Tab-separated table of C-alpha atoms in Angstrom:
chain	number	residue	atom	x	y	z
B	12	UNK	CA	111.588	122.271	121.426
B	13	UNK	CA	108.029	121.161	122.807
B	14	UNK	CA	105.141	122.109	120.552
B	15	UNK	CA	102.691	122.347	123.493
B	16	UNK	CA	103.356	124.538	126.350
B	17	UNK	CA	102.891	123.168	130.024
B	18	UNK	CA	99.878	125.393	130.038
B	19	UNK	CA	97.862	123.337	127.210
B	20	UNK	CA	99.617	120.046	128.361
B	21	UNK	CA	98.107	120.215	131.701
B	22	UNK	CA	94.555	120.863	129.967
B	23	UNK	CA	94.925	118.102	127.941
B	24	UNK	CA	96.096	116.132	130.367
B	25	UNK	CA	93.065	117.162	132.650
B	26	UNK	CA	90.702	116.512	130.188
B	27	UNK	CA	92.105	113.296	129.055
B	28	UNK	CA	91.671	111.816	133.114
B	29	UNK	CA	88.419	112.913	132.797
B	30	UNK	CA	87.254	111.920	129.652
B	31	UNK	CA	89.137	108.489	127.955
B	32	UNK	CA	88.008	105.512	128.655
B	33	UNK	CA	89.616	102.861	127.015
B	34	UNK	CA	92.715	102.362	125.096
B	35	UNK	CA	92.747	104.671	121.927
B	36	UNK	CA	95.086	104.469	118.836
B	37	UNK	CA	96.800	107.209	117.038
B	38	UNK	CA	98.345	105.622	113.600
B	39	UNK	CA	100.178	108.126	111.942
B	40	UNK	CA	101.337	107.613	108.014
B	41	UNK	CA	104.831	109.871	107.619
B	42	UNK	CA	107.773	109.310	106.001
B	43	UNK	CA	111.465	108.026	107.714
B	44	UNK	CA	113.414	111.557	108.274
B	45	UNK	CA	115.934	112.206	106.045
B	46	UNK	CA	118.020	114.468	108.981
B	47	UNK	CA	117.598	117.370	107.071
B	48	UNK	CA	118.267	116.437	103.514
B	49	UNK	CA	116.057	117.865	100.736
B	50	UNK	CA	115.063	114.837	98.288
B	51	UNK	CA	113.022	116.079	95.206
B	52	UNK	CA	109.868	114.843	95.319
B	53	UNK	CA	110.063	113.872	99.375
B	54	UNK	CA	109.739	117.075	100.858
B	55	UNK	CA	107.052	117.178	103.288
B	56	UNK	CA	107.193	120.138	105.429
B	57	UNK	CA	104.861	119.669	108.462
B	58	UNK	CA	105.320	115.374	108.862
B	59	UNK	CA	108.263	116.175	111.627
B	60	UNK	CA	106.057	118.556	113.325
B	61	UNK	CA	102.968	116.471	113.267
B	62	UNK	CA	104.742	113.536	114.962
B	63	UNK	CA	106.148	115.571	117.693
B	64	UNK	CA	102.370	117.017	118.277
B	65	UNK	CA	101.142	113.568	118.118
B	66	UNK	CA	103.871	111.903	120.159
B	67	UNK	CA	103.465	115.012	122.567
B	68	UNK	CA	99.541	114.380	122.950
B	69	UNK	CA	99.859	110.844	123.619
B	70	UNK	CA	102.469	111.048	125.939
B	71	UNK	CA	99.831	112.556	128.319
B	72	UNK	CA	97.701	109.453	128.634
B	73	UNK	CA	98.811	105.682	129.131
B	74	UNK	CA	95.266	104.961	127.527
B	75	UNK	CA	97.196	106.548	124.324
B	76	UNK	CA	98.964	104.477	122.106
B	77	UNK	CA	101.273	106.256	119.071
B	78	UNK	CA	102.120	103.850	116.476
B	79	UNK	CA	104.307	105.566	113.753
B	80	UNK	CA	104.078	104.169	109.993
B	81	UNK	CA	106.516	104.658	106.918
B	82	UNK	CA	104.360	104.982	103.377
B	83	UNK	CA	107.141	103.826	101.360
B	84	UNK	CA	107.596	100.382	103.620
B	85	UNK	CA	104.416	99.850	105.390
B	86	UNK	CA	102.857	99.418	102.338
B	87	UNK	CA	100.720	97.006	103.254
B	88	UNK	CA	98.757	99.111	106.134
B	89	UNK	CA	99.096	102.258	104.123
B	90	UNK	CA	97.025	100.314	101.452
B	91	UNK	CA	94.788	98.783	104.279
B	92	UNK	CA	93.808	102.390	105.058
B	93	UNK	CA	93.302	103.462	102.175
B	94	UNK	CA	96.189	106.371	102.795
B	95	UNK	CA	98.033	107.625	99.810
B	96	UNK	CA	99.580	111.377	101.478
B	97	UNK	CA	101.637	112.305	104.449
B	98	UNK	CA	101.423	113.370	106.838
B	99	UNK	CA	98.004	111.930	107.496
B	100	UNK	CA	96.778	109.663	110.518
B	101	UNK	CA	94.377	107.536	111.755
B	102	UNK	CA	92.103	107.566	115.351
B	103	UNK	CA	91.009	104.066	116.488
B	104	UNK	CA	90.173	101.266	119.047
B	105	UNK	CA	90.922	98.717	116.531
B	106	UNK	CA	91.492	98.196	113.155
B	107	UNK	CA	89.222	100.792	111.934
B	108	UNK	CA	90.002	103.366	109.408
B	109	UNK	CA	86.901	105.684	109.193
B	110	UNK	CA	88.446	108.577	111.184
B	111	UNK	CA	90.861	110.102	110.067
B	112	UNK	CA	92.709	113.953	109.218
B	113	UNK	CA	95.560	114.686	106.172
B	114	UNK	CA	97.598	117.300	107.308
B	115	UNK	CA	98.982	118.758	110.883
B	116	UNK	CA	95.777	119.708	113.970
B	117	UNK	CA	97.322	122.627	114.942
B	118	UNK	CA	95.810	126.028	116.317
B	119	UNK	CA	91.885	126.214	115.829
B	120	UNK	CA	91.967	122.476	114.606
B	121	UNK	CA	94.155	121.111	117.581
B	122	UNK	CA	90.653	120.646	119.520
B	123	UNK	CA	89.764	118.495	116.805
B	124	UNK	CA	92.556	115.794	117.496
B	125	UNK	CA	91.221	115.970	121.400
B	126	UNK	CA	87.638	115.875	120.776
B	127	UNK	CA	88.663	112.689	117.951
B	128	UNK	CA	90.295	110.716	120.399
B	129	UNK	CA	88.136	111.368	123.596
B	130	UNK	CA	85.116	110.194	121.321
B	131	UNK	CA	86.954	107.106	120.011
B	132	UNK	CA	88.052	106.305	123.102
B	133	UNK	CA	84.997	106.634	125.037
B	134	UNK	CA	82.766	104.966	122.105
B	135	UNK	CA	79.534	107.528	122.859
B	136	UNK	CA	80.049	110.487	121.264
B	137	UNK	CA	78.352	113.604	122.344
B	138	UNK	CA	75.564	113.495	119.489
B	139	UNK	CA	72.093	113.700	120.196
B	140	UNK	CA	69.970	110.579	119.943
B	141	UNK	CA	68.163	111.603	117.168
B	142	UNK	CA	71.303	111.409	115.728
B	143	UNK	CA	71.960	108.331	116.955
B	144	UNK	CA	69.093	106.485	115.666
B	145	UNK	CA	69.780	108.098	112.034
B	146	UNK	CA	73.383	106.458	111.953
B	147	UNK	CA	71.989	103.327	113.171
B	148	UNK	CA	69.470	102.937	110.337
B	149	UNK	CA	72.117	104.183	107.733
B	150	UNK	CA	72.044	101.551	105.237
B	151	UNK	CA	75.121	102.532	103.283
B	152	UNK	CA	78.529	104.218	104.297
B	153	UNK	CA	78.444	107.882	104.304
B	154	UNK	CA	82.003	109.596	103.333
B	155	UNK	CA	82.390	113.469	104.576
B	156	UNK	CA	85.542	115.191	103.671
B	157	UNK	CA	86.103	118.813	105.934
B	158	UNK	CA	88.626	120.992	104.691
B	159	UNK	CA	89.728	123.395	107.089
B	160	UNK	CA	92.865	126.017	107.702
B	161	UNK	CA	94.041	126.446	110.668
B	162	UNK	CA	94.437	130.037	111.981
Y	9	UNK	CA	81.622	116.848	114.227
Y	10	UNK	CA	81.812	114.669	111.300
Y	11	UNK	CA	84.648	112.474	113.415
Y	12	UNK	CA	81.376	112.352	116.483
Y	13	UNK	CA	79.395	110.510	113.556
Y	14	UNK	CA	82.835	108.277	112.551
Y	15	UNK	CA	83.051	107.592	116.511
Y	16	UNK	CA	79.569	106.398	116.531
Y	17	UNK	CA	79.557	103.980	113.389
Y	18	UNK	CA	82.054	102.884	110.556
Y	19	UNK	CA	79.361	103.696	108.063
Y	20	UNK	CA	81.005	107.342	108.284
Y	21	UNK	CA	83.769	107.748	107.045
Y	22	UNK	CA	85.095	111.183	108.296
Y	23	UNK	CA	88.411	112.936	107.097
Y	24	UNK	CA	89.307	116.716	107.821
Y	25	UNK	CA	92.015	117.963	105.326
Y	26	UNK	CA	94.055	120.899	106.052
Y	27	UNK	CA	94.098	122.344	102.500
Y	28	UNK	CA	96.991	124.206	102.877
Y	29	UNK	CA	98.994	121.472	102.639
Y	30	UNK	CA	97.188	119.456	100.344
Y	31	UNK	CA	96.562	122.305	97.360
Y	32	UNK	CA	95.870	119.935	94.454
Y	33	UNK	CA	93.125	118.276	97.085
Y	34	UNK	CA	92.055	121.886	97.021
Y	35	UNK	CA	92.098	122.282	93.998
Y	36	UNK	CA	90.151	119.064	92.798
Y	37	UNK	CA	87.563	119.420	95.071
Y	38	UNK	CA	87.621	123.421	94.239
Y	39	UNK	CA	87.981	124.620	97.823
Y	40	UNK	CA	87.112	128.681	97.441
Y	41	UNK	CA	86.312	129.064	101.253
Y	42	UNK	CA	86.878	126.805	104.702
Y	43	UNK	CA	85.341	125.001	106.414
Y	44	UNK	CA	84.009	122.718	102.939
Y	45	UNK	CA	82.064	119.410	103.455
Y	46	UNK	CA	81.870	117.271	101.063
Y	47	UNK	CA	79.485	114.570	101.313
Y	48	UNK	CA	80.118	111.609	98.987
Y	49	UNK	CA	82.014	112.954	96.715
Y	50	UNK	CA	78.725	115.390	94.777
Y	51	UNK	CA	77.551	117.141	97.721
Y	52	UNK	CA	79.160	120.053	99.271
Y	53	UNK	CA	78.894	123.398	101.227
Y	54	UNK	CA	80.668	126.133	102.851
Y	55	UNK	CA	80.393	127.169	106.107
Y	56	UNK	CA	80.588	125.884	109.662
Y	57	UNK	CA	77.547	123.416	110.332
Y	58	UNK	CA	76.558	122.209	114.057
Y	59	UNK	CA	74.858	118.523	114.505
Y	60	UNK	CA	71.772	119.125	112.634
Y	61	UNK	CA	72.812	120.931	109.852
Y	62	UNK	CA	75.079	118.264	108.722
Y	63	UNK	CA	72.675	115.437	109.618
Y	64	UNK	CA	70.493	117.508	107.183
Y	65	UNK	CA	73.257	118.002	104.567
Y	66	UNK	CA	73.612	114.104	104.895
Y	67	UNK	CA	69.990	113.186	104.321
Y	68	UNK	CA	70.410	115.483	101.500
Y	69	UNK	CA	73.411	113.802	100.310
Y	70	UNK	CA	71.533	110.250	100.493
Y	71	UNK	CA	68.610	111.870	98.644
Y	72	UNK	CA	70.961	113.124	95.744
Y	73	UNK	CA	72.695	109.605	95.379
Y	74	UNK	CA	68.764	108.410	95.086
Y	75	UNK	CA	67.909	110.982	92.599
Y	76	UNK	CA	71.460	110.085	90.894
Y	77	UNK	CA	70.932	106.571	90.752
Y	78	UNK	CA	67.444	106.737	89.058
């Protein structure tokens, strides 16, 4: 069953057209499925449903590229980028880390995902430049953590 | 708005949490009320913020780390 209905595929889709610019990557840190069997210790409710959203999202742009990561065997990366919970992923050009969101973007946060990878992607986010120049003369790295719920 | 700043420069780094799935997150960083920002780690507040505020909460943030490091 699709998480997104054709309704808020198309807008996506639309916006997406409109709006990326370059190649943008989706990383997402999850766990292999275990097809239904209940581990102690391994459950993790919403990873199965996050990939589909994800996967479903970037199947609406070729600029959108859905990379899918293990935590127990990509250790490596997982350590790279500084991830330690699933499911939790990762919004890029490159190898950056800095954006990122633990946890499934669904109802009021699913504009989140869209606005995350239409900025990344484009490079000029829609911030003032006031704002602008205060980022530029940051001289160290600023860390903001949002917790949210969706409704 | 947080992931605009991330977007702009890697000096932010900016991670939403959805708290319902990550209660001992919650819990640590006592999350009574959504949307929380934590700036950080020792700044925070509740409520939804648009551009300015949380450049403001930021340069308040900085200031704090100042004042902390003094």
């Amino acid at each position: 069953m699709q998480i997104l209905d054709d309704s808020d595929r198309e807008i996506v889709k639309t916006r997406f057209e409109n709006e990326l610019v370059s190649e943008v990557n989706i990383t997402l840190f999850t766990q292999t499925d275990l097809g239904g069997l209940i581990v102690p210790g391994r459950e993790c409710e919403t990873c199965a449903p996050t990939e589909q959203l994800l996967r479903e999202v970037s199947e609406t742009s070729e600029l959108i590229n859905f990379k899918k990561l293990d935590i127990r065997n990509d250790t490596e990366e997982a350590a790279r980028c500084n991830v330690s919970r699933i499911p939790s992923f990762l919004v890029s050009k490159g190898d950056e880390t800095n954006v990122r969101y633990l946890g499934i973007p669904a109802g009021t946060e699913f504009p989140v995902l869209i606005e995350a990878l239409v900025n990344v992607s484009s490079g000029e986010p829609k911030i003032s430049e006031e704002t602008k120049g205060f980022l530029e003369d940051l001289e160290e790295n600023v860390s903001i953590k949002t917790f949210v719920t969706p409704n | 708005m947080a992931h605009a700043m991330a977007a702009f420069t890697q000096k932010v780094v900016a991670e939403v949490i959805e708290v319902q799935e990550f209660p001992d997150l919650g819990n640590a960083y006592q999350v009574r009320g959504v949307p929380l920002t934590v700036i950080n780690e020792q700044y925070s507040f509740t409520g939804a913020a648009n551009e300015q505020m949380l450049v403001e909460h930021v340069k308040n943030a900085l200031l704090k780390n100042l004042e902390g490091a003094s």
